[in-house]
Amino acid sequence: MAMSGAVDLAVLKERAEAQRLAESRPASSSPTGGDAGAGDGAAVFDVTEVDFEEQIVQRSLRQLVVVDLWAAWAEPSSQLSPILAKLAQESGGRWVLARVDVDRSPRIAQAFGAQSVPMVIALVAGQPVAAFNGAQPEEQIRGWLDDIFAKAGHLLPEVEGAEPAPEPEADPRMVAAEELMNSGDIDGALDAYRAIAALEPDNVEAASVVRNLEFVSRAQSHDPAVVTNAEPGDVDAQLAAADVLLLGQRPEAAFDRIIDVIKVTRDEERGRARARLLELFELFDPAEPFVVSARRKLATALY
């Protein structure tokens, strides 16, 4: 889902204006190494609070900007940052990588609501459109970038000199599974996608569709009346009610229903409710405001 509205960028712009003439950008010790310059031709560059507005927000009006929030003490950063830099340099100008040392620029991390590092955020037209946390394999990141261009690429101008990305060939298995889903054969589609995911554990699209179809199949099996009829102490009924609420596009209410169960249960029942909540979180972008809020409520309920 889109992240628009989840990030407060204004405070960074104000801070940058106040410091721009007084400060120069510090040298980088980024795990990717290389030149820290942020010229228009650079595929990878370092950014601080001073030049955040210019190099990230303004630049995203004409080019996809991927922000890498990293820290020297975070081991996953040393794994992820070189992969991102390699992909940016290979992109032919389609997108650029802006590296942010969160220890030197904590306000940027705060603005993006970062709970841990590394965190990677993609900006288009001045707004975050997607994000992920933690180190990810190269192929998964490629798929993430392809998805961004597919959904938001029309908002970006053509980059002069950039080579157009080749159209990927459609996987006939995925096409067949999608046709089953579109025809209303949810069980058949689910079996097809599960088979693909079992053969290809790194197939992010297939795994994502499996999660969504499993949820839809389960949620549709519940009586919608369970939302009002579920007894407070009936864990199964409360989890079913959460499914129905989420299927009805009410994620906050669904998450709150399960968190309330976690507050009043112990041991196996609490663990079951927590596992279901984490499962539902996987259906959304982790940077969605209602997911971030629910994670905080979960932490409070548990501890």
Coordinates of C-alpha atoms in Angstrom, one line a residue:
M1 CA 0.0 0.0 0.0
A2 CA 1.0 3.6 -0.5
M3 CA 2.8 5.4 2.4
S4 CA 1.5 8.9 1.6
G5 CA 0.8 10.9 4.7
A6 CA 2.7 8.6 7.0
V7 CA 5.9 10.8 7.1
D8 CA 6.4 14.3 8.3
L9 CA 9.0 15.8 6.0
A10 CA 8.4 19.5 6.9
V11 CA 10.6 19.5 10.0
L12 CA 13.5 18.3 7.9
K13 CA 13.0 21.1 5.4
E14 CA 13.0 23.7 8.2
R15 CA 16.1 22.3 9.8
A16 CA 17.9 22.2 6.4
E17 CA 17.1 25.8 5.7
A18 CA 18.5 26.9 9.0
Q19 CA 21.7 24.9 8.6
R20 CA 22.4 25.0 4.9
L21 CA 24.8 27.9 5.0
A22 CA 26.4 27.1 8.3
E23 CA 27.2 23.5 7.8
S24 CA 29.0 21.4 5.2
R25 CA 28.2 17.8 4.7
P26 CA 30.4 15.4 6.8
A27 CA 32.4 12.7 5.1
S28 CA 30.7 9.4 4.8
S29 CA 31.7 6.0 6.3
S30 CA 28.9 4.3 4.5
P31 CA 29.2 0.5 4.2
T32 CA 28.9 0.9 0.4
G33 CA 32.0 3.0 0.2
G34 CA 32.6 5.2 -2.9
D35 CA 32.1 8.9 -3.6
A36 CA 29.7 10.7 -1.3
G37 CA 29.0 13.4 -3.9
A38 CA 25.4 14.0 -4.8
G39 CA 25.8 15.4 -8.3
D40 CA 23.0 14.8 -10.8
G41 CA 25.1 12.0 -12.4
A42 CA 25.7 10.1 -9.2
A43 CA 23.8 6.9 -8.8
V44 CA 24.8 6.6 -5.1
F45 CA 25.3 9.4 -2.7
D46 CA 25.1 10.4 1.0
V47 CA 22.5 12.7 2.4
T48 CA 22.2 14.6 5.7
E49 CA 19.6 16.7 7.3
V50 CA 21.1 19.8 5.6
D51 CA 20.5 18.6 2.0
F52 CA 17.6 16.3 2.6
E53 CA 15.0 18.5 0.9
E54 CA 17.2 19.1 -2.2
Q55 CA 18.7 15.6 -2.6
I56 CA 15.7 13.4 -1.6
V57 CA 12.4 15.3 -1.8
Q58 CA 13.1 17.6 -4.7
R59 CA 15.1 15.0 -6.6
S60 CA 12.2 12.5 -6.3
L61 CA 10.1 14.9 -8.5
R62 CA 12.2 13.9 -11.5
Q63 CA 13.6 10.5 -10.5
L64 CA 12.8 7.6 -8.2
V65 CA 14.9 8.0 -5.0
V66 CA 15.6 5.0 -2.8
V67 CA 16.6 6.0 0.7
D68 CA 18.9 3.6 2.7
L69 CA 18.7 4.4 6.4
W70 CA 21.8 2.6 7.8
A71 CA 24.1 2.5 10.8
A72 CA 27.7 1.4 11.2
W73 CA 26.7 -0.7 14.3
A74 CA 23.9 -2.6 12.4
E75 CA 25.3 -5.7 10.8
P76 CA 22.4 -6.1 8.3
S77 CA 23.3 -2.6 6.9
S78 CA 26.7 -4.0 5.8
Q79 CA 24.9 -6.8 4.0
L80 CA 22.2 -4.7 2.4
S81 CA 23.9 -1.4 1.4
P82 CA 26.3 -2.9 -1.1
I83 CA 23.4 -4.7 -2.9
L84 CA 21.4 -1.5 -3.1
A85 CA 24.5 0.4 -4.4
K86 CA 25.1 -2.3 -7.1
L87 CA 21.5 -2.2 -8.3
A88 CA 21.5 1.6 -8.4
Q89 CA 24.7 1.7 -10.5
E90 CA 23.2 -0.9 -12.8
S91 CA 19.9 0.9 -13.2
G92 CA 21.1 3.2 -16.0
G93 CA 19.7 6.3 -14.2
R94 CA 16.2 4.9 -13.6
W95 CA 16.7 5.5 -9.9
V96 CA 19.3 6.7 -7.4
L97 CA 20.3 5.6 -3.9
A98 CA 20.4 8.2 -1.1
R99 CA 22.3 6.9 1.9
V100 CA 21.5 8.3 5.3
D101 CA 23.6 7.5 8.4
V102 CA 21.0 7.6 11.1
D103 CA 23.5 8.4 13.8
R104 CA 24.5 11.6 12.0
S105 CA 21.0 12.4 10.8
P106 CA 18.5 11.1 13.4
R107 CA 15.8 13.5 12.4
I108 CA 15.5 11.8 9.0
A109 CA 15.0 8.4 10.6
Q110 CA 12.4 10.0 12.9
A111 CA 10.6 11.6 10.0
F112 CA 10.3 8.2 8.3
G113 CA 9.1 6.5 11.5
A114 CA 12.1 4.1 11.5
Q115 CA 11.8 1.6 14.3
S116 CA 15.0 -0.3 13.2
V117 CA 17.8 -0.2 10.7
P118 CA 18.4 -0.8 7.9
M119 CA 15.1 0.6 6.6
V120 CA 14.7 1.3 2.9
I121 CA 12.1 3.8 1.6
A122 CA 11.2 4.6 -2.1
L123 CA 10.1 8.2 -2.9
V124 CA 8.2 9.3 -6.0
A125 CA 6.9 12.8 -6.6
G126 CA 8.0 13.9 -3.1
Q127 CA 6.1 11.2 -1.3
P128 CA 7.2 7.7 0.1
V129 CA 5.4 5.0 -1.9
A130 CA 7.0 1.8 -0.5
A131 CA 9.4 0.6 2.2
F132 CA 10.9 -2.5 3.8
N133 CA 13.0 -3.3 6.8
G134 CA 16.1 -5.4 7.3
A135 CA 18.4 -7.1 4.8
Q136 CA 16.8 -8.6 1.8
P137 CA 18.2 -10.8 -1.0
E138 CA 19.0 -9.2 -4.3
E139 CA 16.2 -10.8 -6.3
Q140 CA 13.6 -9.8 -3.8
I141 CA 14.8 -6.2 -4.0
R142 CA 14.7 -6.3 -7.8
G143 CA 11.1 -7.5 -7.6
W144 CA 10.3 -4.7 -5.1
L145 CA 11.7 -2.1 -7.5
D146 CA 9.9 -3.5 -10.5
D147 CA 6.7 -3.3 -8.5
I148 CA 7.3 0.3 -7.7
F149 CA 7.9 1.2 -11.3
A150 CA 4.8 -0.8 -12.4
K151 CA 2.6 1.1 -9.9
A152 CA 4.1 4.6 -9.8
G153 CA 6.4 4.8 -12.8
H154 CA 3.9 6.9 -14.7
L155 CA 4.5 9.7 -12.1
L156 CA 8.1 10.0 -13.2
P157 CA 9.5 11.8 -16.2
E158 CA 11.6 9.8 -18.6
V159 CA 15.3 9.9 -17.6
E160 CA 17.4 11.2 -20.4
G161 CA 19.9 8.6 -21.5
A162 CA 18.4 5.9 -19.4
E163 CA 17.9 2.5 -21.0
P164 CA 14.3 1.3 -20.8
A165 CA 13.8 -1.7 -18.7
P166 CA 13.0 -4.8 -20.8
E167 CA 9.5 -6.2 -20.4
P168 CA 9.7 -9.3 -18.3
E169 CA 8.3 -12.5 -19.9
A170 CA 5.2 -13.7 -18.2
D171 CA 5.5 -16.9 -16.2
P172 CA 2.9 -19.2 -17.7
R173 CA 2.4 -20.8 -14.3
M174 CA 1.6 -17.5 -12.8
V175 CA -0.7 -16.6 -15.7
A176 CA -2.6 -19.8 -15.3
A177 CA -2.9 -19.3 -11.5
E178 CA -4.1 -15.8 -12.0
E179 CA -6.7 -16.9 -14.5
L180 CA -8.1 -19.4 -11.9
M181 CA -8.3 -16.6 -9.4
N182 CA -10.0 -14.2 -11.8
S183 CA -12.6 -16.9 -12.7
G184 CA -13.5 -17.2 -9.1
D185 CA -11.8 -20.6 -8.4
I186 CA -10.1 -19.5 -5.2
D187 CA -9.2 -23.0 -4.1
G188 CA -7.7 -23.9 -7.5
A189 CA -5.7 -20.7 -7.6
L190 CA -4.5 -21.2 -4.1
D191 CA -3.2 -24.7 -4.9
A192 CA -1.5 -23.3 -8.0
Y193 CA 0.2 -20.5 -6.2
R194 CA 1.2 -22.8 -3.3
A195 CA 2.9 -25.1 -5.8
I196 CA 4.9 -22.3 -7.3
A197 CA 5.9 -21.0 -3.9
A198 CA 7.0 -24.5 -2.8
L199 CA 9.3 -24.8 -5.8
E200 CA 10.6 -21.3 -5.6
P201 CA 10.9 -20.1 -2.0
D202 CA 12.2 -16.7 -3.3
N203 CA 9.2 -16.0 -5.5
V204 CA 7.9 -13.0 -3.6
E205 CA 4.8 -12.5 -5.8
A206 CA 3.6 -16.1 -5.4
A207 CA 4.2 -16.1 -1.6
S208 CA 2.3 -12.8 -1.3
V209 CA -0.7 -14.1 -3.3
V210 CA -0.8 -17.3 -1.2
R211 CA -1.0 -15.2 2.0
N212 CA -3.7 -13.1 0.6
L213 CA -5.8 -16.0 -0.8
E214 CA -5.4 -18.0 2.4
F215 CA -6.7 -15.0 4.4
V216 CA -9.6 -14.4 2.0
S217 CA -10.6 -18.1 1.9
R218 CA -10.6 -18.2 5.7
A219 CA -12.4 -14.9 6.2
Q220 CA -15.1 -15.7 3.8
S221 CA -15.9 -18.9 5.7
H222 CA -16.9 -16.9 8.8
D223 CA -20.4 -15.8 9.6
P224 CA -20.2 -11.9 9.5
A225 CA -22.4 -11.8 12.6
V226 CA -19.4 -13.0 14.6
V227 CA -18.3 -9.4 14.8
T228 CA -21.2 -8.6 17.2
N229 CA -21.9 -12.1 18.6
A230 CA -18.4 -13.1 19.7
E231 CA -18.0 -13.6 23.4
P232 CA -15.1 -11.7 24.9
G233 CA -13.5 -14.9 26.2
D234 CA -13.9 -16.9 23.0
V235 CA -10.6 -16.6 21.3
D236 CA -11.6 -18.5 18.1
A237 CA -14.6 -16.2 17.7
Q238 CA -12.6 -13.1 18.3
L239 CA -10.0 -14.1 15.7
A240 CA -12.8 -14.8 13.3
A241 CA -14.3 -11.4 14.0
A242 CA -10.9 -9.8 13.2
D243 CA -10.9 -11.7 9.9
V244 CA -14.3 -10.3 9.0
L245 CA -13.3 -6.8 10.0
L246 CA -10.2 -6.9 7.9
L247 CA -12.1 -8.3 4.9
G248 CA -14.4 -5.4 5.3
Q249 CA -11.4 -3.0 4.9
R250 CA -11.3 -2.1 8.6
P251 CA -7.7 -3.0 9.5
E252 CA -7.5 -0.8 12.7
A253 CA -10.6 -2.4 14.2
A254 CA -9.4 -5.9 13.2
F255 CA -6.0 -5.4 14.8
D256 CA -7.5 -3.8 18.0
R257 CA -9.8 -6.9 18.3
I258 CA -6.8 -9.2 18.5
I259 CA -4.8 -7.0 20.7
D260 CA -7.7 -6.9 23.2
V261 CA -7.6 -10.7 23.2
I262 CA -3.8 -10.7 23.8
K263 CA -4.4 -8.4 26.8
V264 CA -6.7 -10.8 28.6
T265 CA -5.1 -14.2 27.7
R266 CA -2.0 -16.1 28.7
D267 CA 0.2 -18.9 27.5
E268 CA -1.0 -20.9 24.4
E269 CA -4.1 -18.7 23.7
R270 CA -2.0 -15.5 23.9
G271 CA 0.6 -17.1 21.6
R272 CA -2.1 -18.1 19.1
A273 CA -3.6 -14.6 19.1
R274 CA -0.2 -13.0 18.7
A275 CA 0.7 -15.4 15.8
R276 CA -2.5 -14.5 14.0
L277 CA -1.9 -10.7 14.4
L278 CA 1.6 -11.1 13.0
E279 CA 0.2 -13.1 10.1
L280 CA -2.3 -10.3 9.3
F281 CA 0.5 -7.7 9.5
E282 CA 2.2 -9.6 6.6
L283 CA -0.7 -8.6 4.3
F284 CA 0.4 -5.0 4.4
D285 CA 3.4 -2.8 3.8
P286 CA 5.1 -2.7 7.2
A287 CA 5.3 1.1 6.9
E288 CA 1.5 1.6 6.8
P289 CA 0.6 3.9 9.7
F290 CA -2.1 1.5 11.0
V291 CA 0.5 -1.4 11.0
V292 CA 3.1 0.7 12.8
S293 CA 0.4 1.8 15.4
A294 CA -0.7 -1.8 15.9
R295 CA 2.8 -3.0 16.4
R296 CA 3.3 -0.4 19.2
K297 CA 0.0 -1.5 20.8
L298 CA 1.1 -5.1 20.6
A299 CA 4.4 -4.4 22.3
T300 CA 2.5 -2.6 25.1
A301 CA 0.0 -5.5 25.5
L302 CA 2.8 -8.0 25.7
Y303 CA 5.1 -6.2 28.1

